[in-house]
Amino acid sequence: LRMPEFRSVGRPRVADGPLACAEIDHTELDIFVIDDTYGLPIGRPHLTACIDKYTRCILGIYVGFVPPSYESVAKCLKHAFLPKINLRDEYPGINSEWPAYGVMSNLVLDNAFEFHGFALEQACLTLGITMHFSPRRQPWYKGTIERFFKTVNDSLSHSLPGTSFGNVLERGDYRSADEAAIRLSTFNFLIRKWVVDIYHQQPHRALQTTPAKMWRSSIKERDIGLPANPAEFDIIMGKPEQRVLTHKGIELYGLLY
């Protein structure tokens, strides 16, 4: 008899409290959205998300159409670090607060190009974040964020007009781009409302409570460390460029300084 074959599994990071460990990654959502100005389909948006492993709360998100890059990582992390105090002013119709924010101690990433750049390494070093790269071809090493992406597609994307479904067999003859009816501005509202009013408020199987209650019961705002001036994140998360100083000054993107 042939013995069964098993693949070795790396040991994921263990979180012993809020902000002890977070995971970040990207996915292309199963939904076509349309342009606000012209009403034409502009494609499937990329979602970058950062999740707190202990509470399962989403710390930050970024929705865009450019392929995953340091820019999308930086915008997601900045959203994760800062409190969402103006959320309900920016998006009327959201009922709950978004309590989760702060600088995490450990950040789990995969081996994508945008996670290996000098800019992200320097930003994490400045903020005291330890980076952990998951082994190649082992998505279960950061299974928390992978599971979240499946949940957001199953619960949100697949329920909206213009969904591309999970695979070709599910889609059948459904013409996703032709059926697209959700404007980008509307989708930005819907995904935030889904995170705050639905995902954070529903009991999580691994927690036996909701992510929002888990966050509030296990951390106090005074324990969340932030720079004295939150605007410092704009500098910390900026992308450094190297130039040679000449007698004309410094040239950057065709401009002289």
Short mmCIF file of C-alpha atoms in Angstrom, two decimals:
data_model
loop_
_atom_site.label_atom_id
_atom_site.label_comp_id
_atom_site.label_asym_id
_atom_site.label_seq_id
_atom_site.Cartn_x
_atom_site.Cartn_y
_atom_site.Cartn_z
CA LEU A 1 0.00 0.00 0.00
CA ARG A 2 1.15 3.50 -0.79
CA MET A 3 1.65 5.64 2.30
CA PRO A 4 -0.33 8.92 2.31
CA GLU A 5 1.66 12.02 1.58
CA PHE A 6 1.43 15.08 3.76
CA ARG A 7 2.87 18.53 3.21
CA SER A 8 4.74 20.23 6.03
CA VAL A 9 3.02 23.21 7.57
CA GLY A 10 4.92 26.21 8.89
CA ARG A 11 3.96 27.52 12.30
CA PRO A 12 1.94 30.75 11.98
CA ARG A 13 2.47 33.65 14.37
CA VAL A 14 0.51 33.40 17.64
CA ALA A 15 -1.26 36.55 18.85
CA ASP A 16 -1.66 36.99 22.61
CA GLY A 17 -3.51 40.31 22.49
CA PRO A 18 -4.79 43.11 20.25
CA LEU A 19 -2.13 44.62 17.97
CA ALA A 20 0.28 41.82 18.89
CA CYS A 21 0.09 40.45 15.36
CA ALA A 22 -1.61 41.58 12.16
CA GLU A 23 -1.77 40.17 8.64
CA ILE A 24 -1.89 42.18 5.40
CA ASP A 25 -2.54 41.11 1.82
CA HIS A 26 -4.37 41.99 -1.41
CA THR A 27 -7.11 40.40 -3.46
CA GLU A 28 -8.99 41.24 -6.65
CA LEU A 29 -12.64 41.32 -5.66
CA ASP A 30 -15.32 39.34 -7.53
CA ILE A 31 -17.25 42.46 -8.61
CA PHE A 32 -17.22 44.86 -11.57
CA VAL A 33 -17.86 48.51 -10.66
CA ILE A 34 -18.66 51.49 -12.87
CA ASP A 35 -17.18 54.96 -13.13
CA ASP A 36 -19.00 57.73 -11.24
CA THR A 37 -18.70 60.24 -14.08
CA TYR A 38 -19.36 58.23 -17.24
CA GLY A 39 -21.23 55.20 -15.89
CA LEU A 40 -18.97 52.75 -17.72
CA PRO A 41 -17.49 49.55 -16.21
CA ILE A 42 -13.93 50.20 -15.01
CA GLY A 43 -13.08 46.68 -13.87
CA ARG A 44 -12.65 44.68 -10.68
CA PRO A 45 -11.15 46.64 -7.77
CA HIS A 46 -8.20 45.44 -5.74
CA LEU A 47 -8.73 45.31 -1.97
CA THR A 48 -5.78 45.65 0.39
CA ALA A 49 -6.72 44.76 3.96
CA CYS A 50 -4.96 44.51 7.31
CA ILE A 51 -6.55 42.34 10.00
CA ASP A 52 -5.79 42.03 13.72
CA LYS A 53 -5.24 38.34 14.35
CA TYR A 54 -6.31 38.29 18.02
CA THR A 55 -9.67 40.10 17.68
CA ARG A 56 -10.31 39.44 13.95
CA CYS A 57 -11.07 43.16 13.61
CA ILE A 58 -10.13 44.85 10.36
CA LEU A 59 -7.55 47.52 11.15
CA GLY A 60 -7.53 49.16 7.73
CA ILE A 61 -8.45 48.80 4.07
CA TYR A 62 -7.64 50.40 0.73
CA VAL A 63 -9.60 49.96 -2.51
CA GLY A 64 -7.94 50.79 -5.83
CA PHE A 65 -7.52 49.73 -9.44
CA VAL A 66 -3.75 49.80 -9.84
CA PRO A 67 -1.97 46.46 -9.34
CA PRO A 68 -0.83 45.94 -5.73
CA SER A 69 2.12 48.21 -4.98
CA TYR A 70 3.85 49.96 -2.09
CA GLU A 71 1.36 52.80 -2.52
CA SER A 72 -1.61 50.54 -1.78
CA VAL A 73 0.26 48.94 1.15
CA ALA A 74 1.16 52.35 2.61
CA LYS A 75 -2.41 53.68 2.28
CA CYS A 76 -3.85 50.55 3.90
CA LEU A 77 -1.38 50.69 6.80
CA LYS A 78 -1.94 54.40 7.37
CA HIS A 79 -5.67 53.70 7.53
CA ALA A 80 -4.93 50.89 9.98
CA PHE A 81 -2.77 53.05 12.25
CA LEU A 82 -5.16 56.00 12.63
CA PRO A 83 -8.52 56.15 14.48
CA LYS A 84 -11.52 56.35 12.15
CA ILE A 85 -13.06 59.33 13.94
CA ASN A 86 -14.67 60.88 10.83
CA LEU A 87 -16.02 57.65 9.35
CA ARG A 88 -19.72 58.34 9.89
CA ASP A 89 -19.35 61.95 8.73
CA GLU A 90 -17.71 60.82 5.49
CA TYR A 91 -20.13 57.92 4.97
CA PRO A 92 -23.60 58.75 6.34
CA GLY A 93 -25.58 55.54 6.66
CA ILE A 94 -22.95 53.66 8.64
CA ASN A 95 -24.40 53.00 12.08
CA SER A 96 -21.54 51.56 14.15
CA GLU A 97 -18.11 52.84 15.06
CA TRP A 98 -14.87 51.38 13.69
CA PRO A 99 -12.99 50.86 16.96
CA ALA A 100 -9.87 49.05 15.72
CA TYR A 101 -6.71 51.02 14.99
CA GLY A 102 -3.09 51.32 16.10
CA VAL A 103 0.46 50.23 15.31
CA MET A 104 0.90 46.47 15.52
CA SER A 105 3.96 44.75 17.03
CA ASN A 106 4.24 42.05 14.34
CA LEU A 107 3.13 42.13 10.72
CA VAL A 108 2.76 38.96 8.63
CA LEU A 109 3.21 39.36 4.87
CA ASP A 110 3.72 37.13 1.87
CA ASN A 111 6.63 37.29 -0.58
CA ALA A 112 5.07 39.67 -3.11
CA PHE A 113 7.40 42.29 -4.57
CA GLU A 114 5.67 45.24 -2.89
CA PHE A 115 6.30 43.76 0.57
CA HIS A 116 10.07 43.49 0.08
CA GLY A 117 10.85 47.11 -0.75
CA PHE A 118 13.21 49.37 1.17
CA ALA A 119 10.41 51.88 1.89
CA LEU A 120 8.23 49.40 3.80
CA GLU A 121 11.22 47.99 5.66
CA GLN A 122 12.25 51.47 6.82
CA ALA A 123 8.68 52.40 7.80
CA CYS A 124 8.29 49.26 9.92
CA LEU A 125 11.71 49.82 11.49
CA THR A 126 10.78 53.38 12.42
CA LEU A 127 7.47 52.28 13.98
CA GLY A 128 8.95 49.26 15.79
CA ILE A 129 7.05 46.69 13.70
CA THR A 130 8.66 43.27 13.19
CA MET A 131 8.03 41.88 9.71
CA HIS A 132 7.39 38.14 9.22
CA PHE A 133 7.31 36.70 5.71
CA SER A 134 5.23 33.59 5.17
CA PRO A 135 6.90 30.63 3.42
CA ARG A 136 6.37 30.47 -0.32
CA ARG A 137 3.22 28.72 -1.52
CA GLN A 138 1.88 28.38 2.02
CA PRO A 139 -1.15 30.73 2.18
CA TRP A 140 -2.35 29.06 5.39
CA TYR A 141 0.57 30.77 7.20
CA LYS A 142 -1.57 33.94 6.99
CA GLY A 143 -4.87 32.13 6.96
CA THR A 144 -6.74 34.84 8.90
CA ILE A 145 -6.58 37.38 6.08
CA GLU A 146 -7.15 34.71 3.42
CA ARG A 147 -10.32 33.61 5.17
CA PHE A 148 -11.48 37.23 5.42
CA PHE A 149 -11.10 37.70 1.67
CA LYS A 150 -13.29 34.65 1.05
CA THR A 151 -15.88 36.01 3.48
CA VAL A 152 -16.01 39.46 1.87
CA ASN A 153 -16.50 37.93 -1.58
CA ASP A 154 -19.13 35.40 -0.45
CA SER A 155 -21.04 37.88 1.72
CA LEU A 156 -20.69 41.14 -0.23
CA SER A 157 -19.30 40.84 -3.78
CA HIS A 158 -21.43 37.85 -4.82
CA SER A 159 -24.61 39.58 -3.66
CA LEU A 160 -24.17 42.68 -5.86
CA PRO A 161 -25.03 43.22 -9.54
CA GLY A 162 -21.91 42.85 -11.67
CA THR A 163 -20.38 40.06 -9.62
CA SER A 164 -17.91 37.82 -11.43
CA PHE A 165 -18.66 34.97 -8.97
CA GLY A 166 -15.95 32.68 -7.66
CA ASN A 167 -15.32 30.74 -10.89
CA VAL A 168 -16.46 30.31 -14.48
CA LEU A 169 -18.89 27.48 -13.67
CA GLU A 170 -20.76 29.63 -11.13
CA ARG A 171 -20.91 32.56 -13.54
CA GLY A 172 -22.32 30.57 -16.46
CA ASP A 173 -23.88 32.92 -19.02
CA TYR A 174 -24.04 35.86 -16.61
CA ARG A 175 -22.35 38.88 -18.27
CA SER A 176 -20.67 40.52 -15.29
CA ALA A 177 -19.44 43.71 -16.98
CA ASP A 178 -22.80 44.31 -18.70
CA GLU A 179 -24.70 43.82 -15.43
CA ALA A 180 -22.40 46.12 -13.42
CA ALA A 181 -24.49 48.79 -11.67
CA ILE A 182 -22.46 49.72 -8.56
CA ARG A 183 -20.58 53.00 -8.83
CA LEU A 184 -17.11 53.20 -7.31
CA SER A 185 -18.22 55.76 -4.71
CA THR A 186 -21.14 53.51 -3.75
CA PHE A 187 -18.86 50.49 -3.48
CA ASN A 188 -16.46 52.41 -1.20
CA PHE A 189 -19.43 53.09 1.06
CA LEU A 190 -20.77 49.52 0.86
CA ILE A 191 -17.51 47.80 1.76
CA ARG A 192 -16.99 50.07 4.77
CA LYS A 193 -20.56 49.57 5.92
CA TRP A 194 -20.18 45.82 5.49
CA VAL A 195 -16.97 45.76 7.57
CA VAL A 196 -18.30 48.02 10.34
CA ASP A 197 -21.99 47.12 10.57
CA ILE A 198 -21.92 43.45 9.56
CA TYR A 199 -18.52 41.75 9.79
CA HIS A 200 -17.48 43.40 13.06
CA GLN A 201 -20.92 42.83 14.63
CA GLN A 202 -21.48 39.16 13.77
CA PRO A 203 -20.23 36.38 16.10
CA HIS A 204 -16.98 34.92 14.83
CA ARG A 205 -16.62 31.17 14.99
CA ALA A 206 -13.05 31.34 16.32
CA LEU A 207 -13.89 33.94 19.01
CA GLN A 208 -17.32 32.89 20.29
CA THR A 209 -18.15 36.61 20.25
CA THR A 210 -18.09 39.46 17.75
CA PRO A 211 -14.82 41.08 16.63
CA ALA A 212 -16.06 44.48 17.86
CA LYS A 213 -16.80 43.14 21.37
CA MET A 214 -13.51 41.25 21.40
CA TRP A 215 -11.61 44.46 20.61
CA ARG A 216 -13.39 46.58 23.21
CA SER A 217 -13.05 43.98 25.94
CA SER A 218 -9.34 43.39 25.43
CA ILE A 219 -7.80 46.83 24.88
CA LYS A 220 -8.13 50.40 26.11
CA GLU A 221 -7.56 53.43 23.91
CA ARG A 222 -4.87 54.78 26.24
CA ASP A 223 -2.84 51.62 25.58
CA ILE A 224 -2.70 52.28 21.82
CA GLY A 225 0.55 54.07 21.04
CA LEU A 226 0.50 56.74 18.33
CA PRO A 227 2.89 59.56 17.39
CA ALA A 228 2.16 62.89 19.07
CA ASN A 229 1.41 64.28 15.60
CA PRO A 230 -0.47 61.78 13.40
CA ALA A 231 0.73 63.72 10.35
CA GLU A 232 4.10 62.05 10.97
CA PHE A 233 2.65 58.96 9.28
CA ASP A 234 2.74 60.86 5.96
CA ILE A 235 6.52 61.13 6.31
CA ILE A 236 7.08 57.67 7.78
CA MET A 237 5.02 55.93 5.08
CA GLY A 238 6.44 58.03 2.25
CA LYS A 239 8.48 56.42 -0.51
CA PRO A 240 12.16 57.51 -0.39
CA GLU A 241 13.98 58.44 -3.58
CA GLN A 242 17.71 58.81 -4.14
CA ARG A 243 19.12 61.63 -6.26
CA VAL A 244 22.58 63.12 -6.84
CA LEU A 245 23.08 66.70 -5.69
CA THR A 246 24.56 68.82 -8.50
CA HIS A 247 25.32 72.53 -8.95
CA LYS A 248 21.79 72.88 -10.36
CA GLY A 249 20.19 71.38 -7.25
CA ILE A 250 18.19 68.15 -7.01
CA GLU A 251 16.14 66.87 -9.95
CA LEU A 252 13.00 64.87 -9.09
CA TYR A 253 10.46 63.83 -11.71
CA GLY A 254 11.59 66.56 -14.07
CA LEU A 255 11.53 69.33 -11.44
CA LEU A 256 14.58 71.06 -9.95
CA TYR A 257 14.78 71.83 -6.25
#
